[in-house]
Amino acid sequence: MVGFSRGAAAAAAGLLSIYSNIQVGMTQDSGNTNAIVADGTAFTLNGDNVSYRFHVDNSTGDLRSDHFGGSLTGPIPAAAEPETQGWVGLQGRVRREFPDQGRGDFRVPAIRIRQTEGYTVSDLQYQSHSVMQGKPALPGLPATFGNEQDVSTLIVHLYDNYSAVAADLMYSVFPKNDAIVRSVNVMNKGDGAITIESLASLSVDMPYEDFDMIGLRGDWAREAHRQRRKVEYGVQGFESTTGYSSHLHNPFLSLVHPTTTESQGEAWGFSLIYTGSFRVDVEKSSQGLTRALLGFNPNQLSWKLGPGETLTSPECVSIYSKDGIGGMSRSMHRLYRNHLVKSKFAKSDRPVLLNSWEGLSFNINQSSIYRLAQESADLGAKLFVMDDGWFGDKYPRVTDNAGLGDWVPNPDRFPNGLEPLVDKVTSLKAANSSTNLRFGIWVEPEMVNPSSVLYHKHPDWVLHAGPYPRTEERNQLVLNVALTEVQDFIIDAVSNILNNSDITYVKWDNNRGIHETPSPSIDHAYMLGLYRVFETLTSRFPNVLWEGCASGGGRFDPGVLQYFPQIWTSDDTDAVERISIQLGTSLAYPPSAMGAHISAVPNQQTGRTVPVTFRGHVAMMGGSFGLELHPAELHEGEKAALPGLISLAEKVNPLVLRGDMYRLSLPEESNWPAVLFISEDGSNAVLFYFQIRANINHAAPWIKLQGLDKQAMYSVQGKGTFSGATLMNMGLQFVLEGDYSSTVVFLERQ
Ligand code: GLA
């Protein structure tokens, strides 16, 4: 039997180096959930409603995929022996679990290694496996986490005898979340250097079926637009080459059947826990099998491994749901809320904030900031955020062409520094509450303007390719965060700001992509450096509420969410646009992670004028609700509405932070988008219902609720008391007046 005899030798060769606490070949159940079953060399990972199965093919030592879908029990039927006529070899006709390159599989490989001699063939065969309860951390990378009750791990050790390359496939299953996560650890056990040219964290081979693929595409101020298309024969996919996860495409993929809807049918969701460039390929092969791969972008990898060195891929999450796209999203949300976001604020305590950016832009100083903070407190905000424009001494940041890199207060604008201002602001009391206002600040520490002391001192710290021009974008360059000295500089600069005054919120921005790089591998080296910075700062300042931002949602990804519990969803604050952006983002990410603000009208991005109530209702569907405007410039009616909207947002917030989200009606399909949030215990819910255009002389739709208990009775604010069955099968009807009208309705289980 090929492969099995090598097990002991491989273990002896030290393949278990990073998981030395695990017993080889052990078969074990997690708690009483049967989470991982290793039957000889056939493996099953079981969630409450999912099974993931693969086995070792004895004739080749290759791993073959058997199933990823609804729960299986007992033995499974053997797959039919494929025909072997024609050019496509056996490897190209079967479902492979970790397809390497060469040897007749003409599909996109999960790994391509340039061996010491230059070959790009590899032959990674099963050696042994180990099972453990719990889940080890990934060295230097963000990853899901959980205790022994939450998660079990299977590690399959592969080895290429011809080149002495080893690969560990690390699978963990979170049974309650129907989630299986995977990463790959590649080790060079040989004497010469090798190069990893491509590496997918996850590759799944689905059987012959028709699929649609769904991704999130966009651009600056137009993030997360859902794109659904048929998976055709051939390779299709999307990527980011920007150095970051990007606005252009999000590192998220869903596969569904053509008949799957929001609430019905099978849906698979894949989400890569990574902030750098990535690649998603979906290939329907000549044989009709569909392969999906998510991982590093091969154009920006070329990772050299010397003897004894390893490369760990980011982790990829996969979720299966039989309850449609909505079911997939909710499982992903629960997984991320409970097993990804490390912050103590993951599920609580998001103060209503007022951010200075759209109200004051760069025109700030200590008195205008204090005045704005006073007005924020008067309206009932609990956190005041001073955005861009506060720093730079020799090269003051008064526009976007100077100052980045010089993280000291601008002495003209803040002659006494920040401390006394922060003290004054944090002594203000938020209206109608005993809470003191908190102070937050904006930084963009990975960047530098050429007009800065930092750049003059360290021109070599920016990413550049030798003599090629250093292309500026928004007048700025990117620091090479792969360098330890740059990481330390950023850690010190941000620590200084936080040590010197009572600042308890940081908005961490990043406003351009990476252009010129000295080598392709710098992208991943940058990410490892960035994660070190994030890890150091967030553990040093655990009481700070950190918010990610990259010109809005340019880095709305699970890598950032590991460290920062919330992300500014988009620079587009137009409420109508925001419904699409927020609902699109919610395909993969929990609403608790979204920053959403009421801004002034006409909207700065679209010029649209929308009533303040509608703006408020859209913004309170985000976990971090706030205002981004100058109260003094508002109309009387708008200003008068704000305290009421703030208290409504505070009432809704626990449901948004911890509840389940049901997208009842989508903005791309209906004039009446609607969303329902149901509390974890099912006792409370809140319905958001919007009308985009006035509805003249035409019936209004009935909106069918989801996720309620059929038998239970619910009191519906303003409507009466109805059973869950009635609310889900008949629904509710609302007649709203005019363009951009909306309503928020609470439900309570009796
Ligand atoms: C980016 C952010 C905005 C704001 C500006 C400041 O565009 O997305 O929210 O902070 O930078 O320059």
mmCIF file of C-alpha atoms in Angstrom, residues 424-714:
data_model
loop_
_atom_site.group_PDB
_atom_site.id
_atom_site.type_symbol
_atom_site.label_atom_id
_atom_site.label_comp_id
_atom_site.label_asym_id
_atom_site.label_seq_id
_atom_site.Cartn_x
_atom_site.Cartn_y
_atom_site.Cartn_z
ATOM 1 C CA LYS A 424 -11.499 68.546 28.501
ATOM 2 C CA VAL A 425 -13.436 66.419 26.028
ATOM 3 C CA THR A 426 -13.501 63.395 28.294
ATOM 4 C CA SER A 427 -14.927 65.521 31.117
ATOM 5 C CA LEU A 428 -17.991 66.361 29.006
ATOM 6 C CA LYS A 429 -21.096 64.406 29.871
ATOM 7 C CA ALA A 430 -23.162 62.841 27.106
ATOM 8 C CA ALA A 431 -26.689 64.311 27.158
ATOM 9 C CA ASN A 432 -29.267 62.442 29.218
ATOM 10 C CA SER A 433 -26.706 60.069 30.658
ATOM 11 C CA SER A 434 -24.065 59.930 33.332
ATOM 12 C CA THR A 435 -21.496 58.749 30.771
ATOM 13 C CA ASN A 436 -18.447 60.859 30.058
ATOM 14 C CA LEU A 437 -17.571 61.426 26.432
ATOM 15 C CA ARG A 438 -14.704 59.221 25.224
ATOM 16 C CA PHE A 439 -12.021 60.456 22.845
ATOM 17 C CA GLY A 440 -10.911 58.679 19.689
ATOM 18 C CA ILE A 441 -8.315 59.431 17.071
ATOM 19 C CA TRP A 442 -7.481 58.692 13.417
ATOM 20 C CA VAL A 443 -4.124 57.327 12.272
ATOM 21 C CA GLU A 444 -2.700 55.937 9.036
ATOM 22 C CA PRO A 445 0.559 54.465 10.267
ATOM 23 C CA GLU A 446 1.535 52.277 7.297
ATOM 24 C CA MET A 447 1.920 55.348 5.094
ATOM 25 C CA VAL A 448 4.217 58.291 4.617
ATOM 26 C CA ASN A 449 4.005 61.519 2.635
ATOM 27 C CA PRO A 450 7.271 62.462 0.925
ATOM 28 C CA SER A 451 6.662 65.801 2.661
ATOM 29 C CA SER A 452 7.435 64.514 6.127
ATOM 30 C CA VAL A 453 10.313 64.344 8.552
ATOM 31 C CA LEU A 454 10.067 60.542 8.458
ATOM 32 C CA TYR A 455 10.580 60.312 4.708
ATOM 33 C CA HIS A 456 13.520 62.676 4.768
ATOM 34 C CA LYS A 457 15.100 60.597 7.493
ATOM 35 C CA HIS A 458 14.299 57.159 6.047
ATOM 36 C CA PRO A 459 13.653 57.316 2.303
ATOM 37 C CA ASP A 460 14.713 53.655 2.182
ATOM 38 C CA TRP A 461 11.781 52.630 4.406
ATOM 39 C CA VAL A 462 9.203 52.921 1.622
ATOM 40 C CA LEU A 463 8.310 50.108 -0.735
ATOM 41 C CA HIS A 464 10.163 50.727 -3.975
ATOM 42 C CA ALA A 465 11.744 48.769 -6.789
ATOM 43 C CA GLY A 466 15.321 50.044 -7.120
ATOM 44 C CA PRO A 467 15.511 52.918 -9.594
ATOM 45 C CA TYR A 468 11.866 52.784 -10.692
ATOM 46 C CA PRO A 469 9.838 55.874 -9.810
ATOM 47 C CA ARG A 470 8.030 55.710 -6.489
ATOM 48 C CA THR A 471 4.499 56.296 -7.679
ATOM 49 C CA GLU A 472 2.440 58.435 -5.354
ATOM 50 C CA GLU A 473 -1.234 57.893 -4.734
ATOM 51 C CA ARG A 474 -3.081 60.503 -2.652
ATOM 52 C CA ASN A 475 0.417 62.053 -2.405
ATOM 53 C CA GLN A 476 1.663 59.205 -0.278
ATOM 54 C CA LEU A 477 3.963 56.174 -0.320
ATOM 55 C CA VAL A 478 3.693 52.866 1.505
ATOM 56 C CA LEU A 479 6.125 51.986 4.257
ATOM 57 C CA ASN A 480 7.761 48.592 3.944
ATOM 58 C CA VAL A 481 6.061 46.975 6.915
ATOM 59 C CA ALA A 482 8.055 43.801 6.221
ATOM 60 C CA LEU A 483 11.026 45.578 7.870
ATOM 61 C CA THR A 484 11.297 45.054 11.619
ATOM 62 C CA GLU A 485 12.476 48.636 12.116
ATOM 63 C CA VAL A 486 9.331 49.931 10.377
ATOM 64 C CA GLN A 487 7.124 47.666 12.504
ATOM 65 C CA ASP A 488 8.851 48.925 15.644
ATOM 66 C CA PHE A 489 8.503 52.531 14.504
ATOM 67 C CA ILE A 490 4.742 52.084 14.011
ATOM 68 C CA ILE A 491 4.317 50.270 17.324
ATOM 69 C CA ASP A 492 6.190 53.044 19.146
ATOM 70 C CA ALA A 493 4.401 55.884 17.360
ATOM 71 C CA VAL A 494 0.922 54.516 18.099
ATOM 72 C CA SER A 495 1.855 53.474 21.655
ATOM 73 C CA ASN A 496 3.089 57.012 22.281
ATOM 74 C CA ILE A 497 -0.211 58.513 21.244
ATOM 75 C CA LEU A 498 -2.140 56.102 23.448
ATOM 76 C CA ASN A 499 0.196 56.350 26.431
ATOM 77 C CA ASN A 500 0.118 60.126 26.520
ATOM 78 C CA SER A 501 -3.585 60.749 26.827
ATOM 79 C CA ASP A 502 -6.867 59.085 27.559
ATOM 80 C CA ILE A 503 -7.633 57.969 24.012
ATOM 81 C CA THR A 504 -9.816 54.866 23.942
ATOM 82 C CA TYR A 505 -10.647 54.459 20.256
ATOM 83 C CA VAL A 506 -8.373 54.312 17.211
ATOM 84 C CA LYS A 507 -9.434 54.416 13.572
ATOM 85 C CA TRP A 508 -6.596 52.751 11.657
ATOM 86 C CA ASP A 509 -6.734 53.880 8.029
ATOM 87 C CA ASN A 510 -4.871 52.778 4.918
ATOM 88 C CA ASN A 511 -5.476 54.842 1.827
ATOM 89 C CA ARG A 512 -3.666 53.369 -1.144
ATOM 90 C CA GLY A 513 -2.621 50.118 -2.760
ATOM 91 C CA ILE A 514 0.915 48.877 -3.221
ATOM 92 C CA HIS A 515 2.524 49.653 -6.585
ATOM 93 C CA GLU A 516 6.259 49.046 -6.852
ATOM 94 C CA THR A 517 7.693 46.160 -4.853
ATOM 95 C CA PRO A 518 11.269 44.959 -4.640
ATOM 96 C CA SER A 519 10.162 41.326 -5.021
ATOM 97 C CA PRO A 520 6.884 39.414 -5.259
ATOM 98 C CA SER A 521 7.326 37.821 -1.849
ATOM 99 C CA ILE A 522 7.330 41.214 -0.154
ATOM 100 C CA ASP A 523 3.523 41.252 -0.113
ATOM 101 C CA HIS A 524 3.282 38.335 2.277
ATOM 102 C CA ALA A 525 6.282 39.512 4.285
ATOM 103 C CA TYR A 526 4.452 42.856 4.673
ATOM 104 C CA MET A 527 1.363 41.029 5.960
ATOM 105 C CA LEU A 528 3.373 39.059 8.511
ATOM 106 C CA GLY A 529 4.861 42.356 9.690
ATOM 107 C CA LEU A 530 1.468 44.045 9.809
ATOM 108 C CA TYR A 531 -0.028 41.211 11.838
ATOM 109 C CA ARG A 532 2.860 41.491 14.282
ATOM 110 C CA VAL A 533 2.084 45.202 14.651
ATOM 111 C CA PHE A 534 -1.658 44.569 15.095
ATOM 112 C CA GLU A 535 -1.065 41.753 17.581
ATOM 113 C CA THR A 536 1.400 43.803 19.645
ATOM 114 C CA LEU A 537 -0.735 46.927 19.802
ATOM 115 C CA THR A 538 -4.073 45.267 20.408
ATOM 116 C CA SER A 539 -2.672 43.140 23.214
ATOM 117 C CA ARG A 540 -0.840 46.131 24.681
ATOM 118 C CA PHE A 541 -4.032 48.264 24.570
ATOM 119 C CA PRO A 542 -6.916 45.812 25.066
ATOM 120 C CA ASN A 543 -9.250 48.545 26.339
ATOM 121 C CA VAL A 544 -8.988 50.550 23.160
ATOM 122 C CA LEU A 545 -11.781 50.086 20.641
ATOM 123 C CA TRP A 546 -9.927 49.639 17.332
ATOM 124 C CA GLU A 547 -11.605 50.319 14.004
ATOM 125 C CA GLY A 548 -10.133 49.245 10.679
ATOM 126 C CA CYS A 549 -10.483 51.399 7.585
ATOM 127 C CA ALA A 550 -8.917 51.502 4.128
ATOM 128 C CA SER A 551 -10.515 54.375 2.200
ATOM 129 C CA GLY A 552 -13.699 52.843 3.575
ATOM 130 C CA GLY A 553 -14.013 49.089 3.065
ATOM 131 C CA GLY A 554 -10.745 48.456 1.187
ATOM 132 C CA ARG A 555 -9.652 46.040 3.884
ATOM 133 C CA PHE A 556 -12.954 44.611 5.087
ATOM 134 C CA ASP A 557 -11.554 41.154 5.646
ATOM 135 C CA PRO A 558 -11.365 38.498 8.367
ATOM 136 C CA GLY A 559 -7.637 39.121 8.882
ATOM 137 C CA VAL A 560 -8.337 42.655 10.103
ATOM 138 C CA LEU A 561 -11.338 41.471 12.131
ATOM 139 C CA GLN A 562 -9.143 39.191 14.214
ATOM 140 C CA TYR A 563 -7.620 42.325 15.764
ATOM 141 C CA PHE A 564 -10.171 45.101 15.162
ATOM 142 C CA PRO A 565 -13.814 44.338 16.014
ATOM 143 C CA GLN A 566 -15.170 46.894 13.549
ATOM 144 C CA ILE A 567 -14.342 48.309 10.133
ATOM 145 C CA TRP A 568 -15.519 51.480 8.403
ATOM 146 C CA THR A 569 -17.679 49.912 5.722
ATOM 147 C CA SER A 570 -17.442 52.551 2.993
ATOM 148 C CA ASP A 571 -16.591 56.183 2.369
ATOM 149 C CA ASP A 572 -19.962 56.324 0.657
ATOM 150 C CA THR A 573 -22.279 57.500 3.413
ATOM 151 C CA ASP A 574 -25.320 57.895 1.143
ATOM 152 C CA ALA A 575 -28.005 55.850 2.900
ATOM 153 C CA VAL A 576 -29.478 54.401 -0.288
ATOM 154 C CA GLU A 577 -26.080 53.216 -1.525
ATOM 155 C CA ARG A 578 -25.267 52.005 1.951
ATOM 156 C CA ILE A 579 -28.176 49.530 1.976
ATOM 157 C CA SER A 580 -26.527 47.668 -0.915
ATOM 158 C CA ILE A 581 -23.032 48.018 0.514
ATOM 159 C CA GLN A 582 -24.008 46.853 4.011
ATOM 160 C CA LEU A 583 -26.201 43.995 2.832
ATOM 161 C CA GLY A 584 -23.472 42.937 0.385
ATOM 162 C CA THR A 585 -20.845 43.069 3.124
ATOM 163 C CA SER A 586 -23.138 40.985 5.317
ATOM 164 C CA LEU A 587 -22.846 38.080 2.903
ATOM 165 C CA ALA A 588 -19.598 37.238 4.671
ATOM 166 C CA TYR A 589 -19.209 39.570 7.648
ATOM 167 C CA PRO A 590 -21.333 40.066 10.741
ATOM 168 C CA PRO A 591 -23.235 43.360 10.985
ATOM 169 C CA SER A 592 -21.508 43.797 14.361
ATOM 170 C CA ALA A 593 -18.330 44.520 12.393
ATOM 171 C CA MET A 594 -19.732 47.359 10.289
ATOM 172 C CA GLY A 595 -19.250 51.050 10.995
ATOM 173 C CA ALA A 596 -22.183 53.116 9.667
ATOM 174 C CA HIS A 597 -22.847 56.842 10.161
ATOM 175 C CA ILE A 598 -25.528 59.424 9.536
ATOM 176 C CA SER A 599 -24.002 62.157 7.381
ATOM 177 C CA ALA A 600 -25.288 65.494 6.123
ATOM 178 C CA VAL A 601 -27.345 66.054 2.967
ATOM 179 C CA PRO A 602 -26.910 66.592 0.092
ATOM 180 C CA ASN A 603 -24.614 63.594 0.504
ATOM 181 C CA GLN A 604 -20.947 64.405 -0.137
ATOM 182 C CA GLN A 605 -20.442 61.386 -2.392
ATOM 183 C CA THR A 606 -23.672 61.151 -4.397
ATOM 184 C CA GLY A 607 -25.374 64.530 -3.964
ATOM 185 C CA ARG A 608 -28.569 62.742 -2.898
ATOM 186 C CA THR A 609 -30.886 64.141 -0.245
ATOM 187 C CA VAL A 610 -32.504 61.559 1.978
ATOM 188 C CA PRO A 611 -34.555 62.189 5.153
ATOM 189 C CA VAL A 612 -32.612 61.956 8.387
ATOM 190 C CA THR A 613 -34.819 59.131 9.694
ATOM 191 C CA PHE A 614 -33.989 56.951 6.694
ATOM 192 C CA ARG A 615 -30.278 57.781 7.099
ATOM 193 C CA GLY A 616 -30.519 56.874 10.774
ATOM 194 C CA HIS A 617 -32.332 53.596 10.164
ATOM 195 C CA VAL A 618 -29.740 52.472 7.620
ATOM 196 C CA ALA A 619 -26.841 53.441 9.889
ATOM 197 C CA MET A 620 -28.225 51.606 12.913
ATOM 198 C CA MET A 621 -28.027 48.314 10.996
ATOM 199 C CA GLY A 622 -24.240 48.592 11.567
ATOM 200 C CA GLY A 623 -22.706 47.460 14.863
ATOM 201 C CA SER A 624 -20.897 50.787 15.251
ATOM 202 C CA PHE A 625 -23.500 53.497 14.753
ATOM 203 C CA GLY A 626 -22.440 57.104 14.562
ATOM 204 C CA LEU A 627 -22.769 60.578 13.138
ATOM 205 C CA GLU A 628 -20.396 62.159 10.675
ATOM 206 C CA LEU A 629 -21.557 65.734 10.256
ATOM 207 C CA HIS A 630 -21.401 69.204 11.713
ATOM 208 C CA PRO A 631 -24.480 69.598 13.947
ATOM 209 C CA ALA A 632 -24.336 73.392 13.630
ATOM 210 C CA GLU A 633 -24.955 73.079 9.890
ATOM 211 C CA LEU A 634 -28.049 70.913 10.167
ATOM 212 C CA HIS A 635 -31.629 72.062 9.610
ATOM 213 C CA GLU A 636 -33.619 72.438 12.812
ATOM 214 C CA GLY A 637 -35.790 69.388 12.066
ATOM 215 C CA GLU A 638 -32.786 67.186 11.369
ATOM 216 C CA LYS A 639 -31.047 68.264 14.528
ATOM 217 C CA ALA A 640 -34.178 67.706 16.568
ATOM 218 C CA ALA A 641 -34.473 64.158 15.221
ATOM 219 C CA LEU A 642 -30.943 63.112 16.189
ATOM 220 C CA PRO A 643 -31.338 62.455 19.944
ATOM 221 C CA GLY A 644 -34.329 60.190 19.217
ATOM 222 C CA LEU A 645 -32.415 58.328 16.521
ATOM 223 C CA ILE A 646 -29.451 57.917 18.868
ATOM 224 C CA SER A 647 -31.611 56.366 21.567
ATOM 225 C CA LEU A 648 -33.318 54.114 19.021
ATOM 226 C CA ALA A 649 -29.891 53.025 17.751
ATOM 227 C CA GLU A 650 -28.839 52.229 21.315
ATOM 228 C CA LYS A 651 -31.953 50.096 21.770
ATOM 229 C CA VAL A 652 -31.388 48.256 18.486
ATOM 230 C CA ASN A 653 -27.642 47.815 18.971
ATOM 231 C CA PRO A 654 -27.592 44.633 21.097
ATOM 232 C CA LEU A 655 -29.678 42.864 18.428
ATOM 233 C CA VAL A 656 -27.291 44.015 15.694
ATOM 234 C CA LEU A 657 -24.201 43.092 17.716
ATOM 235 C CA ARG A 658 -25.283 39.664 18.861
ATOM 236 C CA GLY A 659 -28.393 38.680 16.928
ATOM 237 C CA ASP A 660 -28.972 36.726 13.733
ATOM 238 C CA MET A 661 -29.522 38.733 10.574
ATOM 239 C CA TYR A 662 -32.119 37.799 7.966
ATOM 240 C CA ARG A 663 -31.970 39.641 4.646
ATOM 241 C CA LEU A 664 -35.695 39.465 3.885
ATOM 242 C CA SER A 665 -35.659 41.491 0.715
ATOM 243 C CA LEU A 666 -32.644 42.693 -1.275
ATOM 244 C CA PRO A 667 -32.114 46.216 -2.610
ATOM 245 C CA GLU A 668 -31.020 44.859 -6.000
ATOM 246 C CA GLU A 669 -34.316 42.995 -6.353
ATOM 247 C CA SER A 670 -36.903 45.148 -4.644
ATOM 248 C CA ASN A 671 -38.005 48.720 -4.030
ATOM 249 C CA TRP A 672 -38.608 47.596 -0.425
ATOM 250 C CA PRO A 673 -35.400 46.171 1.099
ATOM 251 C CA ALA A 674 -35.993 44.651 4.526
ATOM 252 C CA VAL A 675 -33.825 43.136 7.227
ATOM 253 C CA LEU A 676 -34.740 41.311 10.429
ATOM 254 C CA PHE A 677 -32.435 40.894 13.421
ATOM 255 C CA ILE A 678 -33.413 38.244 15.989
ATOM 256 C CA SER A 679 -31.768 38.049 19.395
ATOM 257 C CA GLU A 680 -29.663 34.965 20.197
ATOM 258 C CA ASP A 681 -32.369 33.541 22.457
ATOM 259 C CA GLY A 682 -35.161 34.363 20.015
ATOM 260 C CA SER A 683 -37.073 36.507 22.494
ATOM 261 C CA ASN A 684 -36.702 39.832 20.664
ATOM 262 C CA ALA A 685 -36.420 40.986 17.124
ATOM 263 C CA VAL A 686 -36.297 44.186 15.149
ATOM 264 C CA LEU A 687 -37.463 44.668 11.601
ATOM 265 C CA PHE A 688 -36.060 47.326 9.250
ATOM 266 C CA TYR A 689 -38.240 48.101 6.267
ATOM 267 C CA PHE A 690 -37.321 50.637 3.589
ATOM 268 C CA GLN A 691 -39.116 52.149 0.619
ATOM 269 C CA ILE A 692 -36.721 53.586 -1.960
ATOM 270 C CA ARG A 693 -39.166 55.227 -4.379
ATOM 271 C CA ALA A 694 -42.696 56.439 -3.623
ATOM 272 C CA ASN A 695 -45.326 53.868 -4.485
ATOM 273 C CA ILE A 696 -48.237 55.479 -6.293
ATOM 274 C CA ASN A 697 -51.597 53.819 -6.763
ATOM 275 C CA HIS A 698 -50.167 50.320 -6.400
ATOM 276 C CA ALA A 699 -50.386 47.605 -3.748
ATOM 277 C CA ALA A 700 -47.634 47.375 -1.140
ATOM 278 C CA PRO A 701 -45.927 44.009 -0.727
ATOM 279 C CA TRP A 702 -46.309 41.699 2.265
ATOM 280 C CA ILE A 703 -42.949 41.052 3.813
ATOM 281 C CA LYS A 704 -42.544 37.500 5.119
ATOM 282 C CA LEU A 705 -40.423 37.204 8.231
ATOM 283 C CA GLN A 706 -37.953 34.379 8.803
ATOM 284 C CA GLY A 707 -36.264 32.640 11.686
ATOM 285 C CA LEU A 708 -39.168 32.878 14.164
ATOM 286 C CA ASP A 709 -40.620 30.062 16.208
ATOM 287 C CA LYS A 710 -43.728 28.880 14.316
ATOM 288 C CA GLN A 711 -45.605 28.043 17.510
ATOM 289 C CA ALA A 712 -44.732 31.148 19.505
ATOM 290 C CA MET A 713 -46.798 34.332 19.641
ATOM 291 C CA TYR A 714 -45.090 37.649 18.975
#
